[in-house]
Amino acid sequence: MASQAYDAVHWYMEEVGARVVAKTGIPSDRHHLGKLILHSLQDDPDFIFQMDGATGESETFGSALDRSIRCAVSLTNMGLKKGDVMVLMGPNHIHFSVPHNAALYLGIMVACVDATLGVNNHYTTLSQLLKVDDAAIKNFRPTDFDPAETVAYLTSTSGTTGVPKTAMLTHKNLSIGIRYIWIEFSKFPTPTRMVIVTSPAQWLSAGFHYLFSPIMKYTRLQTSATVTPEHFGELVNKYKPTYILISPTLMTTMMSKAKCDFNCFENIQVGGSAVTQEFLADLKKITNAKIYILYGMSEVSGPTLQQDESTQPGSYGRPIGGLELKLVDPKTYRVITEPHVPGELWYRGPSVFKGYYNNEEMTKETLTEDGWLKSGDILYRDEAWNLFFVERYKLLLKYRNHQVSPSEVESVIMKHPGVFQVAVTGIPDRECGDLVVACVVPKSGCSPSAQEIKDLVKGGVVF
């Protein structure tokens, strides 16, 4: 049996980085995502870059290059510069990547947020940003900066406990961390023909492909419509995507309701919530694809464990090569050296995030002084360092595409005059992830109804 070329993605990324450095003469540019993307788009102008399955629109590398440079010139003319923040909201249409890439060229931080939040009336349209003189396009040069210090993404994350936070991921964090998604692949460029993106744009799992589809040179299939089972089935049957990264909850829905042939997929990666053996067994019944669990966290810019065909059943995999890893007792901070003893997983390495945006207190709680990141997850290992998930030490719940803070919901419910105490937790659900449940202790002589509590939460918590 042939052995797996686990280093192929690293060889390829070093080659792309070396070509960029040869042009610029700046060694650190091998981690400058803006320059890596710009170089890749220039390399093959006729390659189909992206497709919107809802409208049938498609775009080449050449078109995306032209539009993103025009946008970058306009942003510069507006006074935006390295260190500023750009908030992007919208569905996964082919226009989304234009300001996204432009910001990366300039060192502007990209913060993708939920498109359902709404906007005020003061904004600039993309068509306005693309009205740029051709001479300015020819003279455009991306901004020089240190990729290790310059933040590329501000991404929503659960952190350890409490309300959702915003992790600061640098260009270097992401350029190193995301490549481990492709650790099982041996052919570069174009490790797979077409990736279908089902995550909303504000999730880092979508960002993986917005960032790396031009660098890895594969076509990104997305949709500006809601990803219903009916629409998903239409996309799969029409375009035959070869790769998908999807949550087990969404895949459970698609397996039961989408009318399509899953055998077009060559590789399926599942992650974002707990993956059971029952789920994997059901998935293997409908596809011949290679199936892997993608275990990681936003604060580490991608995967932290890797699986292969020898991975033990129930294990999420072994540590990737780019991170130091240890298991620690979360109460005593004793490093656990014995197998089969649960502990909190800690990481240290070049893909570990810079900290939480405007939240120094939580940064200090999550990152130790010597650079170790506390994951908030409890796992144990066997003698061969296969790691097995036990439970979340952190509290944040995940309901479909929403992050729900139990403490935030509790604070709203406590405003009810008839509530004495409340505890909020989650019940595991195959389709929804966590079903949020409130256990209410009423005040003496009071009888708050379930509907009153629901109405209070509905009006007081923003999901």
Coordinates of C-alpha atoms in Angstrom, one line a residue:
M1 CA 0.0 0.0 0.0
A2 CA 1.3 3.4 -1.0
S3 CA 2.3 5.8 1.9
Q4 CA 0.7 9.2 2.2
A5 CA 2.7 12.3 1.2
Y6 CA 1.8 14.4 4.3
D7 CA 4.4 17.0 3.4
A8 CA 3.2 17.8 -0.1
V9 CA 1.1 20.8 0.9
H10 CA 4.2 22.3 2.7
W11 CA 6.4 21.8 -0.3
Y12 CA 3.8 23.5 -2.5
M13 CA 3.3 26.5 -0.1
E14 CA 7.0 27.0 0.1
E15 CA 7.2 27.0 -3.7
V16 CA 4.4 29.6 -4.0
G17 CA 6.0 31.7 -1.2
A18 CA 9.4 31.5 -2.8
R19 CA 8.0 32.9 -6.1
V20 CA 6.4 35.8 -4.3
V21 CA 9.6 36.6 -2.4
A22 CA 11.6 36.4 -5.6
K23 CA 9.4 39.3 -6.9
T24 CA 9.4 41.4 -3.8
G25 CA 12.7 40.7 -2.2
I26 CA 11.0 40.5 1.3
P27 CA 11.5 37.1 3.0
S28 CA 8.4 37.4 5.2
D29 CA 6.2 37.8 2.2
R30 CA 5.9 34.1 2.0
H31 CA 3.2 34.5 4.7
H32 CA 1.6 37.7 3.3
L33 CA -1.8 36.4 2.3
G34 CA -2.6 39.4 0.1
K35 CA 0.6 38.9 -2.0
L36 CA 0.1 35.2 -2.1
I37 CA -3.5 35.6 -3.4
L38 CA -2.4 38.4 -5.9
H39 CA 0.4 36.2 -7.3
S40 CA -1.9 33.2 -7.6
L41 CA -4.6 35.1 -9.5
Q42 CA -2.0 36.5 -11.9
D43 CA -0.6 33.0 -12.5
D44 CA -3.6 31.6 -14.5
P45 CA -6.1 34.4 -15.6
D46 CA -8.5 32.0 -17.4
F47 CA -8.9 29.5 -14.5
I48 CA -12.5 29.4 -13.1
F49 CA -12.2 30.9 -9.7
Q50 CA -15.7 30.8 -8.2
M51 CA -19.3 30.1 -9.1
D52 CA -22.6 31.1 -7.5
G53 CA -24.9 28.1 -7.7
A54 CA -28.0 30.3 -7.1
T55 CA -27.5 32.6 -10.1
G56 CA -25.3 30.5 -12.3
E57 CA -22.7 33.3 -12.4
S58 CA -19.0 32.4 -12.6
E59 CA -15.7 34.3 -12.5
T60 CA -12.2 33.7 -13.6
F61 CA -8.9 34.5 -11.8
G62 CA -8.4 37.3 -14.2
S63 CA -11.7 39.0 -13.5
A64 CA -11.3 38.6 -9.7
L65 CA -7.8 40.0 -10.0
D66 CA -9.0 43.1 -11.9
R67 CA -12.0 43.8 -9.6
S68 CA -10.1 43.3 -6.3
I69 CA -7.3 45.6 -7.4
R70 CA -9.9 48.3 -8.4
C71 CA -11.5 47.9 -5.0
A72 CA -8.1 48.2 -3.2
V73 CA -7.3 51.4 -5.1
S74 CA -10.6 52.9 -4.1
L75 CA -10.2 51.8 -0.5
T76 CA -6.8 53.5 -0.5
N77 CA -8.3 56.7 -2.0
M78 CA -10.9 56.6 0.8
G79 CA -8.1 56.7 3.4
L80 CA -8.3 53.1 4.6
K81 CA -4.9 51.7 5.5
K82 CA -3.1 48.9 7.4
G83 CA -4.7 48.3 10.8
D84 CA -8.1 49.6 9.9
V85 CA -11.1 47.2 10.2
M86 CA -13.5 46.3 7.3
V87 CA -16.8 44.7 8.3
L88 CA -18.2 42.5 5.5
M89 CA -21.7 41.1 5.6
G90 CA -23.5 39.3 2.8
P91 CA -24.3 35.9 1.3
N92 CA -21.8 33.8 -0.5
H93 CA -22.1 35.5 -3.9
I94 CA -19.2 36.1 -6.3
H95 CA -18.9 39.7 -5.2
F96 CA -18.0 38.9 -1.6
S97 CA -14.4 38.1 -2.3
V98 CA -13.7 41.4 -4.0
P99 CA -13.4 43.7 -1.0
H100 CA -12.3 40.6 1.1
N101 CA -9.1 40.2 -1.1
A102 CA -8.6 44.0 -1.5
A103 CA -8.4 44.4 2.3
L104 CA -5.8 41.6 2.5
Y105 CA -3.7 43.4 -0.1
L106 CA -3.6 46.5 2.1
G107 CA -3.3 45.0 5.6
I108 CA -6.9 45.9 6.5
M109 CA -8.4 43.6 9.1
V110 CA -11.4 41.6 7.7
A111 CA -14.4 41.0 10.0
C112 CA -17.1 38.9 8.4
V113 CA -20.4 39.2 10.3
D114 CA -23.9 37.7 10.1
A115 CA -25.7 39.1 7.1
T116 CA -29.0 39.0 8.9
L117 CA -27.9 41.7 11.4
G118 CA -28.9 44.5 9.0
V119 CA -27.2 47.8 8.1
N120 CA -27.9 51.5 8.2
N121 CA -28.3 53.7 5.1
H122 CA -24.7 54.9 5.0
Y123 CA -22.6 52.7 2.9
T124 CA -20.7 52.6 -0.4
T125 CA -21.7 50.1 -3.1
L126 CA -19.2 47.7 -4.7
S127 CA -20.0 49.2 -8.2
Q128 CA -18.8 52.6 -6.9
L129 CA -15.6 51.1 -5.6
L130 CA -14.8 49.5 -8.9
K131 CA -14.9 52.8 -10.8
V132 CA -11.1 53.3 -11.0
D133 CA -8.8 54.7 -13.6
D134 CA -6.9 51.9 -15.5
A135 CA -3.6 53.6 -14.9
A136 CA -4.1 53.3 -11.2
I137 CA -4.6 49.5 -11.6
K138 CA -1.3 49.2 -13.5
N139 CA 0.5 51.1 -10.8
F140 CA -1.0 49.2 -7.9
R141 CA 1.3 47.6 -5.3
P142 CA 0.1 45.7 -2.2
T143 CA 1.1 47.2 1.1
D144 CA 4.3 45.9 2.7
F145 CA 4.0 44.7 6.3
D146 CA 5.0 42.0 8.8
P147 CA 2.7 39.1 8.3
A148 CA 3.5 37.8 11.8
E149 CA 2.2 41.0 13.4
T150 CA -0.5 42.2 11.0
V151 CA -4.0 40.9 11.6
A152 CA -5.8 39.5 8.6
Y153 CA -9.1 38.2 10.2
L154 CA -11.3 39.1 13.1
T155 CA -13.4 36.1 13.6
S156 CA -16.1 35.2 16.0
T157 CA -15.3 32.4 18.5
S158 CA -16.4 30.9 21.7
G159 CA -13.1 31.2 23.4
T160 CA -13.2 29.5 26.8
T161 CA -16.3 30.7 28.5
G162 CA -18.8 33.6 28.4
V163 CA -20.1 35.7 25.5
P164 CA -18.7 35.3 22.0
K165 CA -15.4 37.0 21.4
T166 CA -13.4 38.1 18.4
A167 CA -10.1 36.4 17.7
M168 CA -7.3 38.2 15.9
L169 CA -5.7 35.9 13.3
T170 CA -2.6 37.2 11.6
H171 CA -1.5 36.6 8.0
K172 CA 1.2 34.2 9.3
N173 CA -1.3 32.4 11.6
L174 CA -3.6 31.7 8.7
S175 CA -1.0 30.9 6.1
I176 CA 0.4 28.2 8.3
G177 CA -2.7 26.9 10.0
I178 CA -5.1 26.5 7.1
R179 CA -2.7 24.5 5.0
Y180 CA -3.2 21.5 7.4
I181 CA -6.7 21.1 6.0
W182 CA -4.9 19.8 2.9
I183 CA -2.4 17.5 4.8
E184 CA -4.1 14.4 3.4
F185 CA -3.7 15.5 -0.3
S186 CA -0.7 14.9 -2.5
K187 CA -1.4 16.7 -5.8
F188 CA -0.7 20.5 -5.9
P189 CA -1.8 22.8 -7.2
T190 CA -5.5 21.8 -7.5
P191 CA -5.7 19.2 -4.8
T192 CA -9.4 18.8 -5.7
R193 CA -11.4 20.0 -8.6
M194 CA -14.3 21.8 -6.9
V195 CA -15.1 22.7 -3.3
I196 CA -18.7 23.4 -2.3
V197 CA -19.0 26.0 0.5
T198 CA -22.1 25.6 2.8
S199 CA -20.9 27.7 5.8
P200 CA -22.1 31.3 6.0
A201 CA -19.4 33.8 5.2
Q202 CA -18.9 34.8 8.8
W203 CA -17.7 31.4 9.8
L204 CA -14.0 30.6 9.6
S205 CA -14.8 27.4 7.7
A206 CA -15.9 29.5 4.8
G207 CA -12.9 31.8 5.3
F208 CA -10.6 28.8 4.8
H209 CA -11.8 28.6 1.2
Y210 CA -12.1 32.4 0.5
L211 CA -8.4 32.6 1.5
F212 CA -7.0 29.4 0.0
S213 CA -9.0 28.7 -3.2
P214 CA -6.8 31.0 -5.3
I215 CA -3.6 29.8 -3.7
M216 CA -4.4 26.1 -4.0
K217 CA -6.1 26.7 -7.4
Y218 CA -9.4 25.0 -7.1
T219 CA -12.9 26.2 -8.1
R220 CA -15.1 27.4 -5.2
L221 CA -18.8 26.6 -5.6
Q222 CA -20.9 28.7 -3.3
T223 CA -24.4 30.1 -3.3
S224 CA -26.1 33.4 -2.5
A225 CA -29.3 31.5 -1.6
T226 CA -30.1 29.8 1.6
V227 CA -28.6 26.3 1.7
T228 CA -31.8 24.2 2.1
P229 CA -31.7 20.5 1.5
E230 CA -33.5 21.1 -1.8
H231 CA -31.0 23.6 -3.0
F232 CA -28.0 21.6 -1.7
G233 CA -29.3 18.6 -3.7
E234 CA -29.6 20.7 -6.9
L235 CA -26.0 22.0 -6.5
V236 CA -24.5 18.6 -5.9
N237 CA -26.4 17.0 -8.8
K238 CA -25.6 19.8 -11.2
Y239 CA -21.9 20.6 -10.4
K240 CA -20.6 17.4 -8.9
P241 CA -18.3 19.0 -6.3
T242 CA -15.5 16.8 -5.2
Y243 CA -14.8 18.2 -1.7
I244 CA -16.9 19.5 1.2
L245 CA -16.1 20.7 4.7
I246 CA -19.3 20.6 6.7
S247 CA -20.7 20.4 10.3
P248 CA -22.1 17.0 11.3
T249 CA -25.4 18.6 12.2
L250 CA -25.9 20.1 8.7
M251 CA -24.7 16.9 7.0
T252 CA -27.2 15.0 9.1
T253 CA -29.9 17.2 7.6
M254 CA -28.6 16.8 4.1
M255 CA -28.3 13.0 4.4
S256 CA -31.9 12.6 5.4
K257 CA -33.5 15.3 3.2
A258 CA -31.3 16.2 0.2
K259 CA -32.1 14.3 -2.9
C260 CA -28.6 13.9 -4.5
D261 CA -25.8 11.4 -5.1
F262 CA -23.1 11.9 -2.5
N263 CA -20.7 9.7 -4.5
C264 CA -19.4 12.7 -6.4
F265 CA -17.5 13.7 -3.3
E266 CA -13.9 12.3 -3.2
N267 CA -13.2 13.9 0.2
I268 CA -15.5 14.9 3.1
Q269 CA -14.3 16.6 6.2
V270 CA -16.7 17.1 9.1
G271 CA -16.1 19.4 12.1
G272 CA -17.4 22.2 14.2
S273 CA -19.2 20.0 16.7
A274 CA -19.0 16.6 18.2
V275 CA -18.7 13.8 15.6
T276 CA -20.2 10.4 16.7
Q277 CA -19.3 7.0 15.4
E278 CA -23.0 6.5 14.6
F279 CA -22.9 9.6 12.3
L280 CA -19.8 8.4 10.6
A281 CA -21.3 4.9 10.0
D282 CA -24.4 6.5 8.4
L283 CA -22.3 8.8 6.2
K284 CA -20.2 5.8 4.9
K285 CA -23.4 4.1 3.8
I286 CA -24.2 6.8 1.2
T287 CA -20.7 7.7 -0.2
N288 CA -17.4 6.2 -1.1
A289 CA -15.5 9.4 -0.2
K290 CA -12.6 9.5 2.2
I291 CA -14.1 10.9 5.4
Y292 CA -12.1 12.7 8.0
I293 CA -12.9 14.5 11.2
L294 CA -11.5 18.0 11.2
Y295 CA -10.8 18.9 14.8
G296 CA -9.4 22.4 15.7
M297 CA -10.4 25.8 16.8
S298 CA -10.5 29.3 15.5
E299 CA -7.8 30.5 17.9
V300 CA -5.4 28.1 16.2
S301 CA -6.4 29.1 12.6
G302 CA -7.5 25.7 11.6
P303 CA -7.0 22.0 12.4
T304 CA -4.9 20.8 15.4
L305 CA -5.2 17.1 14.9
Q306 CA -4.9 15.0 11.7
Q307 CA -6.5 11.7 10.8
D308 CA -5.4 9.0 8.3
E309 CA -6.6 5.5 7.4
S310 CA -4.9 4.1 10.5
T311 CA -6.6 6.4 13.0
Q312 CA -8.3 4.5 15.8
P313 CA -12.1 4.4 15.8
G314 CA -13.5 7.1 18.0
S315 CA -10.2 9.1 17.9
Y316 CA -10.1 12.6 16.4
G317 CA -6.5 12.0 15.3
R318 CA -2.9 12.7 16.2
P319 CA -1.3 16.1 16.7
I320 CA -0.3 18.0 13.5
G321 CA 3.4 18.7 13.0
G322 CA 3.1 22.4 13.3
L323 CA 2.0 22.6 17.0
E324 CA 3.3 21.8 20.4
L325 CA 0.6 20.1 22.4
K326 CA 0.0 18.9 26.0
L327 CA -2.8 17.8 28.2
V328 CA -3.2 19.7 31.5
D329 CA -5.4 19.3 34.5
P330 CA -7.6 22.4 34.2
K331 CA -7.9 22.9 38.0
T332 CA -4.3 22.1 39.2
Y333 CA -2.4 22.9 35.9
R334 CA -0.5 19.6 36.3
V335 CA 0.8 18.3 33.0
I336 CA -0.7 14.9 32.3
T337 CA 1.9 12.5 31.1
E338 CA -0.1 9.2 31.4
P339 CA -2.3 7.8 28.7
H340 CA -6.0 7.4 29.2
V341 CA -6.2 10.3 31.7
P342 CA -8.5 13.2 30.6
G343 CA -7.1 16.8 30.6
E344 CA -7.5 20.1 28.9
L345 CA -5.7 20.4 25.5
W346 CA -3.2 23.2 25.3
Y347 CA -1.4 24.4 22.2
R348 CA 1.6 26.5 21.3
G349 CA 3.0 27.3 17.8
P350 CA 3.0 29.7 14.8
S351 CA -0.7 29.3 14.0
V352 CA -1.9 30.3 17.5
F353 CA -3.8 33.6 17.4
K354 CA -2.6 37.0 18.5
G355 CA -5.4 37.5 21.1
Y356 CA -9.0 38.7 21.4
Y357 CA -9.8 42.0 19.8
N358 CA -10.3 44.7 22.5
N359 CA -10.4 42.1 25.2
E360 CA -7.1 42.0 27.1
E361 CA -8.7 40.3 30.1
M362 CA -9.9 37.3 28.2
T363 CA -6.6 37.2 26.2
K364 CA -4.7 36.8 29.5
E365 CA -7.1 34.1 30.7
T366 CA -6.7 32.1 27.5
L367 CA -3.0 32.6 26.6
T368 CA -0.3 31.9 29.2
E369 CA 2.8 34.1 29.5
D370 CA 4.9 31.6 27.7
G371 CA 2.5 31.3 24.7
W372 CA 0.3 28.3 25.5
L373 CA -3.3 28.5 24.4
K374 CA -5.9 26.8 26.6
S375 CA -8.4 25.1 24.3
G376 CA -11.3 24.6 26.7
D377 CA -11.7 21.0 25.5
I378 CA -11.1 17.9 27.5
L379 CA -9.6 14.9 25.8
Y380 CA -7.4 11.9 26.6
R381 CA -4.8 10.1 24.6
D382 CA -3.8 6.5 24.1
E383 CA -0.2 5.2 24.1
A384 CA 0.2 6.1 20.4
W385 CA -1.1 9.7 21.0
N386 CA -4.4 9.1 19.3
L387 CA -6.6 11.7 21.0
F388 CA -10.2 11.1 22.1
F389 CA -12.7 13.9 22.8
V390 CA -14.4 13.8 26.2
E391 CA -16.4 17.0 26.7
R392 CA -16.2 20.8 26.4
Y393 CA -14.8 22.6 29.4
K394 CA -16.1 25.8 27.9
L395 CA -19.7 26.7 28.1
L396 CA -20.7 28.3 24.9
L397 CA -23.5 26.4 23.0
K398 CA -23.8 26.1 19.2
Y399 CA -27.3 26.2 17.8
R400 CA -27.1 25.7 14.0
N401 CA -25.1 28.6 12.7
H402 CA -25.5 30.7 16.0
Q403 CA -23.3 30.8 19.1
V404 CA -25.3 31.1 22.3
S405 CA -23.9 32.2 25.6
P406 CA -25.7 30.5 28.5
S407 CA -24.7 33.3 30.8
E408 CA -26.2 35.9 28.5
V409 CA -29.5 34.0 28.3
E410 CA -29.5 33.6 32.0
S411 CA -29.0 37.3 32.6
V412 CA -32.0 38.0 30.4
I413 CA -34.3 35.5 32.1
M414 CA -33.3 36.8 35.5
K415 CA -35.0 40.1 34.6
H416 CA -38.4 38.3 34.9
P417 CA -39.9 39.4 38.2
G418 CA -41.0 35.9 39.0
V419 CA -37.7 34.1 38.5
F420 CA -35.5 33.3 41.5
Q421 CA -32.8 31.3 39.9
V422 CA -32.0 30.0 36.4
A423 CA -29.5 27.7 34.8
V424 CA -29.1 27.4 31.0
T425 CA -27.6 24.4 29.3
G426 CA -27.8 22.5 26.0
I427 CA -29.3 19.2 24.9
P428 CA -27.4 17.5 22.1
D429 CA -29.4 17.4 18.8
R430 CA -28.3 15.7 15.6
E431 CA -29.5 18.5 13.3
C432 CA -29.3 21.6 15.5
G433 CA -26.2 20.9 17.5
D434 CA -27.3 22.2 20.9
L435 CA -30.9 22.8 21.9
V436 CA -30.9 25.6 24.5
V437 CA -32.8 24.7 27.7
A438 CA -33.5 26.9 30.7
C439 CA -34.1 25.3 34.1
V440 CA -36.0 28.0 36.1
V441 CA -36.6 28.1 39.8
P442 CA -39.6 30.5 40.4
K443 CA -39.9 32.9 43.3
S444 CA -42.2 31.9 46.1
G445 CA -45.8 32.6 45.1
C446 CA -44.9 33.1 41.4
S447 CA -45.6 30.9 38.4
P448 CA -43.9 32.3 35.3
S449 CA -45.0 30.3 32.2
A450 CA -42.7 28.8 29.7
Q451 CA -44.1 31.1 27.0
E452 CA -43.3 34.2 29.1
I453 CA -39.7 33.0 29.4
K454 CA -39.5 32.3 25.7
D455 CA -40.9 35.8 24.8
L456 CA -38.4 37.4 27.2
V457 CA -35.4 35.6 25.6
K458 CA -36.7 36.3 22.1
G459 CA -36.7 40.0 22.8
G460 CA -33.6 40.3 24.9
V461 CA -30.9 38.1 23.2
V462 CA -29.3 38.7 19.8
F463 CA -28.3 35.4 18.2

